[in-house]
Tab-separated table of C-alpha atoms in Angstrom:
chain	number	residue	atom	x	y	z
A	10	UNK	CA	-19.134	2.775	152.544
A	11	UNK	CA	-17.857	6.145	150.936
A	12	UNK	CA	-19.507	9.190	152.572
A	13	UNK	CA	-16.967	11.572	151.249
A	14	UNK	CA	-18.492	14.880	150.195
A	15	UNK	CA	-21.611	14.622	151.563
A	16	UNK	CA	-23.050	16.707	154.484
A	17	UNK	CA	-25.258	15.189	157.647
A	18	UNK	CA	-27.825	18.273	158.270
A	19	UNK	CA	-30.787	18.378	161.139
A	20	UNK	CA	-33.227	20.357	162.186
A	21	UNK	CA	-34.694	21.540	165.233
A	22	UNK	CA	-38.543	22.977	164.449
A	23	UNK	CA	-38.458	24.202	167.769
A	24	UNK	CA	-36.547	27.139	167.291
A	25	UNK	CA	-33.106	26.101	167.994
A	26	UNK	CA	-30.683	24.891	165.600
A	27	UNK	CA	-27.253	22.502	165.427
A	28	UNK	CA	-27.330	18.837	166.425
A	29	UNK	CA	-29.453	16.724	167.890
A	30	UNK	CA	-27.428	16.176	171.257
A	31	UNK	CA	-24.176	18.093	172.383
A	32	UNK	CA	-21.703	16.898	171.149
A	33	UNK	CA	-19.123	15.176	173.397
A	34	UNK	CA	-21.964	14.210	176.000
A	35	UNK	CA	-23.911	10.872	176.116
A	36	UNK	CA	-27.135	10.736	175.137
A	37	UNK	CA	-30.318	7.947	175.600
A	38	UNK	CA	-31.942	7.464	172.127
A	39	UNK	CA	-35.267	5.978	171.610
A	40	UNK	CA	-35.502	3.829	168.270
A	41	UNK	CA	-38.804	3.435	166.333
A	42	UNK	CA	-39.996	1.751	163.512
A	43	UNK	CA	-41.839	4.165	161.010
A	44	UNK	CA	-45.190	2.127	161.990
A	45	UNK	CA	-45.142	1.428	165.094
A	46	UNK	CA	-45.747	5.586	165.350
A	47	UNK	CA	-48.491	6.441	162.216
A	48	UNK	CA	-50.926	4.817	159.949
A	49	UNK	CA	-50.581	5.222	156.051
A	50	UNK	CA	-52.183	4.045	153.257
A	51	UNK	CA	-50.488	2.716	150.391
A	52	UNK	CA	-52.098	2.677	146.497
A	53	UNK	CA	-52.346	-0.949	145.293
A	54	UNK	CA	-51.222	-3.522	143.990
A	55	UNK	CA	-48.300	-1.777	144.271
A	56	UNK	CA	-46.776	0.638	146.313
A	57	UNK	CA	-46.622	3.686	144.348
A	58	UNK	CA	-47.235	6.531	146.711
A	59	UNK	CA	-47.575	6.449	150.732
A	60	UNK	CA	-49.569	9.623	152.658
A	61	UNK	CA	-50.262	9.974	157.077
A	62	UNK	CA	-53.576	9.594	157.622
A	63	UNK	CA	-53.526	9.045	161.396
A	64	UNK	CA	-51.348	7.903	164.341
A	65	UNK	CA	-51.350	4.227	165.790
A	66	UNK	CA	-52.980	5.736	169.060
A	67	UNK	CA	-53.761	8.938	170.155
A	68	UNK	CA	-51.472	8.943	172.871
A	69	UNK	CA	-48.072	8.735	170.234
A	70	UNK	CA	-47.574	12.781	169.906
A	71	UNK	CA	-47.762	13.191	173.741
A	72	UNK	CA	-45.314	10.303	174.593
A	73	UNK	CA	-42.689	11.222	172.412
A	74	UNK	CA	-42.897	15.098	172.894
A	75	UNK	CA	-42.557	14.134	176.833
A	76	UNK	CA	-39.479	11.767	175.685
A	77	UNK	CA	-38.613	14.517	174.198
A	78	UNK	CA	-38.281	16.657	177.613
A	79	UNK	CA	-37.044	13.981	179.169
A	80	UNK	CA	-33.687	14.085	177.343
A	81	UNK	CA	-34.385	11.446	174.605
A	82	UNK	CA	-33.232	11.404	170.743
A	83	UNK	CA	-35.733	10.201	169.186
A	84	UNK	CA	-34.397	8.254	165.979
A	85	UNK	CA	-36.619	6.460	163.946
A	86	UNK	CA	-35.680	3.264	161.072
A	87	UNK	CA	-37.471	2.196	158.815
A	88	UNK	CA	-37.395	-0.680	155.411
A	89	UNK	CA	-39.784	1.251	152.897
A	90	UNK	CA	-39.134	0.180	149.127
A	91	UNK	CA	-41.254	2.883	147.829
A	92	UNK	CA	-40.226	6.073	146.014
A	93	UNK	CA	-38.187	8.648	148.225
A	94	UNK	CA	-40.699	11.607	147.326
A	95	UNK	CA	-43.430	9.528	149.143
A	96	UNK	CA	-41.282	8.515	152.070
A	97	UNK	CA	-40.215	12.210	152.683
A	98	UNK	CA	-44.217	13.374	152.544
A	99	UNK	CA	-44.623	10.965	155.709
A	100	UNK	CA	-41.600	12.615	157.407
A	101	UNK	CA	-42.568	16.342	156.647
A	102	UNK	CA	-46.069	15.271	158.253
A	103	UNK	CA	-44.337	14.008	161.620
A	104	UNK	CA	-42.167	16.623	161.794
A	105	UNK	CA	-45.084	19.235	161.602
A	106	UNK	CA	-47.338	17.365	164.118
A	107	UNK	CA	-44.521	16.909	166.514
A	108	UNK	CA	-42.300	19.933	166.686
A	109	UNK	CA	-39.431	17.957	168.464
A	110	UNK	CA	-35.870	17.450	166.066
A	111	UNK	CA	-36.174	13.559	164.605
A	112	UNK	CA	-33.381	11.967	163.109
A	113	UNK	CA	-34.753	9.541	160.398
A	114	UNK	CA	-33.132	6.781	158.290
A	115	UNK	CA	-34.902	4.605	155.816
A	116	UNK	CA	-33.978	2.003	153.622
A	117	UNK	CA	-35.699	1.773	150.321
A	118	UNK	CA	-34.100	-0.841	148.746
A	119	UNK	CA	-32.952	-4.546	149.227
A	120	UNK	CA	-29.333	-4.451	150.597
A	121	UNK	CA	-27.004	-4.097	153.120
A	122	UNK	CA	-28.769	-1.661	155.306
A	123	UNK	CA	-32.448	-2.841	155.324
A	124	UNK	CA	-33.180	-4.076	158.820
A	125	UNK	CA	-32.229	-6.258	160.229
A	126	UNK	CA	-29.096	-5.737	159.650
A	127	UNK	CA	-27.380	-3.177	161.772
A	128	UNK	CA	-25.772	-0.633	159.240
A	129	UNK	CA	-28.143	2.479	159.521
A	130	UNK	CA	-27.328	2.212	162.938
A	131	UNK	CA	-23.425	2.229	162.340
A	132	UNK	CA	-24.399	4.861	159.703
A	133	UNK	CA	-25.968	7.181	162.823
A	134	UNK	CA	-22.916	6.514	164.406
A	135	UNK	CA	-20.661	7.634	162.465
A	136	UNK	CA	-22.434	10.675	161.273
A	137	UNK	CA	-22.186	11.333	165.553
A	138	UNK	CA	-19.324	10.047	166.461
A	139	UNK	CA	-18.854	12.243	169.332
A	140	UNK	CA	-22.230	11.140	170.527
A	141	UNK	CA	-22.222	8.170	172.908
A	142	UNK	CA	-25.020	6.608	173.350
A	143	UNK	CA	-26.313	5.381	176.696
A	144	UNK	CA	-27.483	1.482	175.488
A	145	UNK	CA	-28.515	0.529	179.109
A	146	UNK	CA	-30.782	3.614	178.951
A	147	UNK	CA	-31.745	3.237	175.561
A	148	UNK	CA	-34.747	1.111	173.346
A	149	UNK	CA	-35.991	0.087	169.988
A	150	UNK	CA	-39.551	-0.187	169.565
A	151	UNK	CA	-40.850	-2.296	166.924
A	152	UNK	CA	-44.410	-4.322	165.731
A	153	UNK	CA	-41.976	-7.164	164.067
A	154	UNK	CA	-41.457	-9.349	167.323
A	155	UNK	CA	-42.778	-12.615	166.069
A	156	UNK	CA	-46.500	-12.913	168.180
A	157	UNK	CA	-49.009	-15.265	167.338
A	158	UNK	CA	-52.554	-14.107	166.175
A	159	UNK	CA	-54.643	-13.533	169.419
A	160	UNK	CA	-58.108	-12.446	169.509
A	161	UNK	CA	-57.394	-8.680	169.955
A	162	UNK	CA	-54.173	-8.927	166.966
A	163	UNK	CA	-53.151	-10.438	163.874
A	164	UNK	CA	-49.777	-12.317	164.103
A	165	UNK	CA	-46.592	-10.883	163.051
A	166	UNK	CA	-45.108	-10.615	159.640
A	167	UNK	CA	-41.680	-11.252	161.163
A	168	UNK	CA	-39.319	-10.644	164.287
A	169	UNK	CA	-37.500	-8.607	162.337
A	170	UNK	CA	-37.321	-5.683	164.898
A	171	UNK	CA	-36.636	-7.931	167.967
A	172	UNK	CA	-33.813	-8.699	165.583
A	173	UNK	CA	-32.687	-5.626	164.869
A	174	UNK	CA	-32.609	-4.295	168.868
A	175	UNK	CA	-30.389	-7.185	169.589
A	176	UNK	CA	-27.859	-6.667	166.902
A	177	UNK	CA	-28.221	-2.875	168.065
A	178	UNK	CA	-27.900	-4.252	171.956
A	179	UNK	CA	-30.676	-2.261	173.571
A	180	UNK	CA	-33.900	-3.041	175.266
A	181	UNK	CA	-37.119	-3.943	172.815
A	182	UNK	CA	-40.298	-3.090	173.274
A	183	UNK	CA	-43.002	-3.384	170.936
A	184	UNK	CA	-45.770	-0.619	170.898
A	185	UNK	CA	-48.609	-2.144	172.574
A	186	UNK	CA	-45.397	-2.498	175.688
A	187	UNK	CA	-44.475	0.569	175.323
A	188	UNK	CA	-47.205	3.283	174.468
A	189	UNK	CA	-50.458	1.338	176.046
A	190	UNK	CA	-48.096	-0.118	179.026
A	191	UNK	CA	-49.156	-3.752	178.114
A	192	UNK	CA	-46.988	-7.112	179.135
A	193	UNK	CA	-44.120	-7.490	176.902
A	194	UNK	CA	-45.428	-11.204	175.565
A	195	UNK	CA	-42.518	-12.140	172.940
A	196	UNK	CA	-41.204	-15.309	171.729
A	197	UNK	CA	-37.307	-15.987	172.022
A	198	UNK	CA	-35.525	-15.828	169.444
A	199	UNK	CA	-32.778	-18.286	168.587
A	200	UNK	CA	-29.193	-16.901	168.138
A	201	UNK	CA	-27.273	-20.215	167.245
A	202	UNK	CA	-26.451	-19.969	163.535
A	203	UNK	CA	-23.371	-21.346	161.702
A	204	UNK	CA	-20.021	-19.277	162.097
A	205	UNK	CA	-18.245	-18.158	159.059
A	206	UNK	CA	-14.392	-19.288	158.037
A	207	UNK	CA	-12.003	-16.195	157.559
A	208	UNK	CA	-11.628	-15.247	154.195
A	209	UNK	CA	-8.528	-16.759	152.093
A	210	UNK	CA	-7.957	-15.640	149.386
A	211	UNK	CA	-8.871	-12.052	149.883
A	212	UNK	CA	-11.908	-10.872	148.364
A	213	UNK	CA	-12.126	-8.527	145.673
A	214	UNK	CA	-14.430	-5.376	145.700
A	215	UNK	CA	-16.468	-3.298	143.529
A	216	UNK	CA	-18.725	0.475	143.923
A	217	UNK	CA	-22.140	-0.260	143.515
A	218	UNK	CA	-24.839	2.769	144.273
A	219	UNK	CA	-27.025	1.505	147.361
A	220	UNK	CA	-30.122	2.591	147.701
A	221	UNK	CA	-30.630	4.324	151.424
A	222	UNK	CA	-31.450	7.275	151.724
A	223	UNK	CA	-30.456	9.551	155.175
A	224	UNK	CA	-33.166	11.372	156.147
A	225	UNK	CA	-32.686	15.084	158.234
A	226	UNK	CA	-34.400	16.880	156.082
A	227	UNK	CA	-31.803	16.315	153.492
A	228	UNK	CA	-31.109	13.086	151.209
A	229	UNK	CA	-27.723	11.757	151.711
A	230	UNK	CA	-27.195	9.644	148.564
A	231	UNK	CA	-24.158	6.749	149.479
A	232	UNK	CA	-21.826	4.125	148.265
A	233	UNK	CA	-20.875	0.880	149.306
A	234	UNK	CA	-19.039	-1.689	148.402
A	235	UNK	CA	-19.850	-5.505	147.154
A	236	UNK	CA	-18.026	-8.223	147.592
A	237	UNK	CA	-17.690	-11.464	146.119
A	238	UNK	CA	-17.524	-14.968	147.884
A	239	UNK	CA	-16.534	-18.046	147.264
A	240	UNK	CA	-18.728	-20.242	149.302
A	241	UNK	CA	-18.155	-23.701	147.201
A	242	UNK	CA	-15.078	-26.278	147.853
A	243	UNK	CA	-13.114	-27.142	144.517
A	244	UNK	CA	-14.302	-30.491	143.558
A	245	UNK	CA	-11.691	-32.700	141.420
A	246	UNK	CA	-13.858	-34.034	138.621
A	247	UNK	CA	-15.946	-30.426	138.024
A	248	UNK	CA	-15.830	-29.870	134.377
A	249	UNK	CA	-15.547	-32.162	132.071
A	250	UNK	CA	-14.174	-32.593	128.020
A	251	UNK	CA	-17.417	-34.873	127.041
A	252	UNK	CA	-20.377	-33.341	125.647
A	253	UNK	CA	-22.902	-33.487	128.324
A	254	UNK	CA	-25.344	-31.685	130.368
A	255	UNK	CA	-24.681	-30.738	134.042
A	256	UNK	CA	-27.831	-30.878	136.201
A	257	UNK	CA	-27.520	-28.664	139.638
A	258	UNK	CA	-29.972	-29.891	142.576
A	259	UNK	CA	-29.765	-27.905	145.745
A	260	UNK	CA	-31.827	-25.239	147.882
A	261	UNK	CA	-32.470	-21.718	146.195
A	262	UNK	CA	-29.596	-19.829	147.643
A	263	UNK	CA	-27.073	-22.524	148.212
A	264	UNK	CA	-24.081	-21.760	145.635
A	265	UNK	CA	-25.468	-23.082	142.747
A	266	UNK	CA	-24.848	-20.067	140.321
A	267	UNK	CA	-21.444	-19.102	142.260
A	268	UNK	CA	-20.662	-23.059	141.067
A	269	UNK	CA	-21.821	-22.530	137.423
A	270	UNK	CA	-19.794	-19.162	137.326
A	271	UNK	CA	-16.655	-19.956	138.543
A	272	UNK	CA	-16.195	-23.622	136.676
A	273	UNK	CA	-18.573	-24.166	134.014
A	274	UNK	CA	-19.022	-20.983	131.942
A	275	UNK	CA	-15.376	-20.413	131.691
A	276	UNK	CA	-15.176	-24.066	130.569
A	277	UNK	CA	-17.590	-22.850	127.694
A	278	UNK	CA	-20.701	-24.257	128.681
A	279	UNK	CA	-24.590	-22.776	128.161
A	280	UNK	CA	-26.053	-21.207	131.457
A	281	UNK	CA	-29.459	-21.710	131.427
A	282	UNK	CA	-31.057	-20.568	134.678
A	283	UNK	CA	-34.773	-19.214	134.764
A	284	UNK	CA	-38.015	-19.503	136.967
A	285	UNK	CA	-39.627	-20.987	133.499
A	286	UNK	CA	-39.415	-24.360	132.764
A	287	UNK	CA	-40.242	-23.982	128.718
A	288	UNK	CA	-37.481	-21.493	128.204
A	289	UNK	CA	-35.254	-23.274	130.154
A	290	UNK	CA	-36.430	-26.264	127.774
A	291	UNK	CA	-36.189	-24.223	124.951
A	292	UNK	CA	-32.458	-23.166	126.026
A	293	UNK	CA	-30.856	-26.694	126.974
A	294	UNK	CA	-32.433	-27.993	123.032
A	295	UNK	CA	-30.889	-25.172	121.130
A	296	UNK	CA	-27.381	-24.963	122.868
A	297	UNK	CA	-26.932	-28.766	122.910
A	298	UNK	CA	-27.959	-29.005	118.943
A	299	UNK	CA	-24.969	-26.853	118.802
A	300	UNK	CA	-23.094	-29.533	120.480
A	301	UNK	CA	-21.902	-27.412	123.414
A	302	UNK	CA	-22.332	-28.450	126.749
A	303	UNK	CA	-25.121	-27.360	129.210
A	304	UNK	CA	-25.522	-26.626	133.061
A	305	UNK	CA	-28.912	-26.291	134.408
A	306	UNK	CA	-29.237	-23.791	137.236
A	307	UNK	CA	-32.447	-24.404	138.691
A	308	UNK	CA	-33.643	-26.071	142.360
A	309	UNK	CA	-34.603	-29.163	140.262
A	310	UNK	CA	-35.787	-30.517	143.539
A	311	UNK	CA	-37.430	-33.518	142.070
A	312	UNK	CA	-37.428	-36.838	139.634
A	313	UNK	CA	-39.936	-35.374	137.539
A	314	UNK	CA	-38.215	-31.899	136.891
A	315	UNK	CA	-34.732	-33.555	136.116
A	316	UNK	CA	-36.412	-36.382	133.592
A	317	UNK	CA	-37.289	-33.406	131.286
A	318	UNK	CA	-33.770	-32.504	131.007
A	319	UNK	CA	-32.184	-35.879	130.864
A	320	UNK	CA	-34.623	-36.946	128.089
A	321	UNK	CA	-33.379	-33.511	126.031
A	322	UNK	CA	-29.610	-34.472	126.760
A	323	UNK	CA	-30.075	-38.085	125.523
A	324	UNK	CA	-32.191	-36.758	122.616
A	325	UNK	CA	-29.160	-35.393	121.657
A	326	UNK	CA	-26.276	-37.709	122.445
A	327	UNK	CA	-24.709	-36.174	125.232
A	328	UNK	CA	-24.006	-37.826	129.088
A	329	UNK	CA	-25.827	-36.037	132.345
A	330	UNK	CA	-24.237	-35.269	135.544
A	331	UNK	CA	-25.760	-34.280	138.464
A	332	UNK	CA	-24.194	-31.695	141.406
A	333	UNK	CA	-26.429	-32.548	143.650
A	334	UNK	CA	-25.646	-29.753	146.767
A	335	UNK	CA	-25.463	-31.046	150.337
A	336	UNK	CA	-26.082	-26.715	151.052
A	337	UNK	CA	-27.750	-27.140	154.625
A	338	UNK	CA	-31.682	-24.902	154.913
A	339	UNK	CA	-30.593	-22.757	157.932
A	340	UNK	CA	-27.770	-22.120	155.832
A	341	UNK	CA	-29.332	-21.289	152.563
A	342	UNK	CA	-32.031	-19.173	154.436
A	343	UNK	CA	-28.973	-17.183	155.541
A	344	UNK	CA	-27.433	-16.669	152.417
A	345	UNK	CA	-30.326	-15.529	151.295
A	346	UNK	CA	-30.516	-12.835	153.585
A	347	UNK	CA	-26.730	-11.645	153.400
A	348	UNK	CA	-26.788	-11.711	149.526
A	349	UNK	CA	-29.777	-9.319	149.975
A	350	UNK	CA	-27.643	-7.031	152.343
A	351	UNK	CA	-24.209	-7.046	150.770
A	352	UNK	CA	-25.761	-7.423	146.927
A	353	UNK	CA	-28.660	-5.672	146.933
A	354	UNK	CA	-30.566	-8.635	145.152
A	355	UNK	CA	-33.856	-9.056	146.808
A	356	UNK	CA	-34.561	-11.888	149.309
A	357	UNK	CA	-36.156	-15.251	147.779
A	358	UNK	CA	-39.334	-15.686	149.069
A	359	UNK	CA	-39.725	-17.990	151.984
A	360	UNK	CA	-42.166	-19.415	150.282
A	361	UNK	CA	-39.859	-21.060	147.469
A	362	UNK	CA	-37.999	-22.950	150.628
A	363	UNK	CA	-41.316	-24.296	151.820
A	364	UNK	CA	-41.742	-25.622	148.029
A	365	UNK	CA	-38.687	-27.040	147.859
A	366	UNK	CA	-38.750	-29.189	150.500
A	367	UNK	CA	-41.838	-30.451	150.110
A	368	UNK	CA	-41.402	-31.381	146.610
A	369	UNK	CA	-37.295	-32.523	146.840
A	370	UNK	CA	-36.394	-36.130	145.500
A	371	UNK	CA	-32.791	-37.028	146.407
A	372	UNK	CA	-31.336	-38.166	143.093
A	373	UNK	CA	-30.792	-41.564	141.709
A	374	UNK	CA	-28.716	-43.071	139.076
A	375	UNK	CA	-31.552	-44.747	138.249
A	376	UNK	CA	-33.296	-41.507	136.908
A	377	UNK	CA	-30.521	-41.768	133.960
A	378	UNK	CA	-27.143	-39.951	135.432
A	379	UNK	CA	-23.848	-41.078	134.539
A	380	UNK	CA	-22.902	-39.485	137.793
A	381	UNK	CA	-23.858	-37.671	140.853
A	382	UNK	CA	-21.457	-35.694	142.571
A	383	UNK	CA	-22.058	-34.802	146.404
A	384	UNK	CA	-20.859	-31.283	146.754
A	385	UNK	CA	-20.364	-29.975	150.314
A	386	UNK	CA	-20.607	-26.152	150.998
A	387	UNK	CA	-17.650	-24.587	152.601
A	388	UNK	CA	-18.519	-21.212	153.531
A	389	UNK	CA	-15.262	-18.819	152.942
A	390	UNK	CA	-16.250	-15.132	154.561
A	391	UNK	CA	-14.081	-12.184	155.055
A	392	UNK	CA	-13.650	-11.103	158.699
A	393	UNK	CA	-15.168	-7.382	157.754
A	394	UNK	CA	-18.398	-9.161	156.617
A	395	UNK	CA	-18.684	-11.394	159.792
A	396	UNK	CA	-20.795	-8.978	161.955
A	397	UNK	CA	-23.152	-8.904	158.456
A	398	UNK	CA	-23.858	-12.600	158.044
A	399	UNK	CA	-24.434	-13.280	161.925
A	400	UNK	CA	-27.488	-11.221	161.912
A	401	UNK	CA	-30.177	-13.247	162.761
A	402	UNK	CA	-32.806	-14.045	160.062
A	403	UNK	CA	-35.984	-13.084	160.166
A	404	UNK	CA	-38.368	-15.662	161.942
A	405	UNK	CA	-41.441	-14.892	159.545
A	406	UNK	CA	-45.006	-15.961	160.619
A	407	UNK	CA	-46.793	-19.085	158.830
A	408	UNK	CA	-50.292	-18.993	157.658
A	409	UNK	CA	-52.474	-21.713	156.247
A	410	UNK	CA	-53.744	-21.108	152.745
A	411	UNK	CA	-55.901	-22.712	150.669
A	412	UNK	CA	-54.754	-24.253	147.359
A	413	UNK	CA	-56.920	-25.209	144.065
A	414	UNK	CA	-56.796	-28.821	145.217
A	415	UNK	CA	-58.337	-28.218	148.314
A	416	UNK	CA	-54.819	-29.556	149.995
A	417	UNK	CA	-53.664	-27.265	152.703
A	418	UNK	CA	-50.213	-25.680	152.656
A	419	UNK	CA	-48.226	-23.581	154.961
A	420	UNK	CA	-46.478	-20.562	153.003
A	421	UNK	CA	-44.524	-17.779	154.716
A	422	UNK	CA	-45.771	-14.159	155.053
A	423	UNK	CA	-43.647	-11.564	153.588
């Protein structure tokens, strides 16, 4: 992350001016998620502009004017992808009704420091790094704690907060907790995911432009850096000098492009890799009339999805393979995650996961294959981008929807 040249400013409406806490001293900090505090309205379908039009209780100014008093920074984070005009209308809003100094930070993009993932927290750091912050004294308060629907509540999105106040290491409290003095009723949340390899050989990096903005009344525009991984163990017989097609099977998220990328197109093969099946179609007829070979970068989770392109390779004379990739779900699901955090490339929905595993076939040789390779994932990580990738996923809520076939299926809320 380069910060170089840019200036952290705050402001205290009160009267006073400088930092937010003296420098050199501790300080307890209460954390807040943007909604947990006010209600906005958004224009629809999508979210073009954002305005205040009242707080989640009454009570909201009072308590956080007295935390205020009591010695309390009051820091709030946020994950709005909306434009940074609108954002910054919310802010101006709180910071008239309140009078007290805020430090905000908000993420308005998909990467490495949308919640929740701890980096606008190391950000805050390290804009105070003379600052230390009292953790045992310290909370995060958040609506994203994974309830059920009750009869006074809908259920949560996602525990994405709870989350987030782990990976921070302070106490959680959600707002009903903490401003109405309600039991803290929250499921647990289950920290054993898979550990990451070091990284050999070293990575290699590139600037990208993130998209978070630092809000103190000033936009802090910053860089980062991406790097790539190589999450796939080299498999003997990957490439090949027949004319074929190459048919990838696996969970969205589970190395199939990073596969395709680092064998097959420098071998010369076609890339065809889209959510439509007649382009894709389309694609695989035109390259292999050329007589040049074809890899198919899709899920192709079942028999009837991989028929379509073994018929098209036999149409034209050339042998199918299948990678079929033994990419474990827990896994996948956190790929998808730390791609969105170090890459910036949204999440896939959680909904696509529920679809592939209701519809996956394991392949056959019977469907028409000359020959399926197992490939194992082998997760290589760097040790800088361990912290990232342990950050729990979100655990997002399940709803029952209808379907046109009157079937019921459960699809994740997002």
């Amino acid at each position: 992350m380069d910060t170089e040249g840019h200036q952290a400013l705050t402001q205290d409406t009160t009267g006073t001016s400088g930092s937010v806490a003296n420098q050199g001293k501790s300080t307890n900090g209460q954390w807040m998620q943007l909604d947990v505090m006010v209600r906005v309205k958004c224009s629809e379908p999508l979210i073009q502009g954002m305005m205040m039009i009242g707080w989640w209780d009454e009570c909201v100014p009072d308590r956080l004017k007295q935390l205020h008093s009591d010695g309390y920074q009051v820091v709030i984070f946020g994950n709005h992808a909306v434009r940074t005009v609108h954002v910054q209308t919310i802010i101006d809003s709180l910071q008239q009704e309140l009078g007290i100094p805020l430090m905000i930070f908000i993420s308005t993009g998909y990467d490495l420091y949308r919640t929740p993932s701890k980096k606008m927290w190391d950000l805050m750091a390290n804009e105070y790094a003379t600052v230390q912050v009292n953790r045992s004294e310290s909370f995060f308060v958040g609506d994203l704690a994974g309830r059920l629907a009750t009869d006074k509540r809908r259920a949560d999105l996602s525990s994405i907060d709870h989350v987030f106040a782990m990976a921070v290491g302070v106490r959680f409290e959600t707002p009903d907790s903490f401003f109405l003095g309600e039991p803290l009723d929250i499921p647990s949340i289950d920290l054993i995911f898979p550990k990451p390899e070091t990284c050999d050989p070293p990575v290699k990096a590139s600037k990208q432009t993130t998209s978070l903005f630092f809000f103190i009344f000033k936009n802090i525009s910053l860089r980062r850096k991406i790097y790539t991984i190589y999450p796939v163990k080299d498999c003997p017989e990957v490439v090949s000098e027949d004319f074929e097609l190459v048919i990838f099977v696996g969970w969205p998220v589970s190395g199939k492009t990073r596969l395709a990328k680092k064998y097959f197109l420098p071998a010369g093969y076609a890339h065809i890799s889209n959510i439509s099946e007649p382009w894709c179609m389309q694609a695989a007829h035109e390259a292999l009339s050329k007589k040049q070979s074809v890899v198919i970068d899709n899920t192709n989770a079942n028999v009837a999805t991989r028929a379509i392109y073994i018929a098209i390779a036999k149409q034209h004379g050339a042998s199918v393979r299948c990678f079929n990739l033994k990419t474990e779900k827990s896994m996948a699901e956190r790929l998808n995650y730390f791609r969105e955090r170090k890459q910036g490339i949204r999440h896939t929905s959680m909904a696509d996961f529920i679809m592939y595993e209701k519809s996956f076939q394991e392949p056959n040789v019977n469907e028409g294959f000359n020959k399926i390779h197992q490939v194992e994932f082998n997760l290589i990580i760097s040790p800088e981008d361990r912290e990232l990738f342990n950050v729990p996923i979100p655990n997002y809520a399940k709803r029952v929807l209808p379907v046109p076939n009157n079937e019921l299926i459960a699809q994740a809320v997002e």
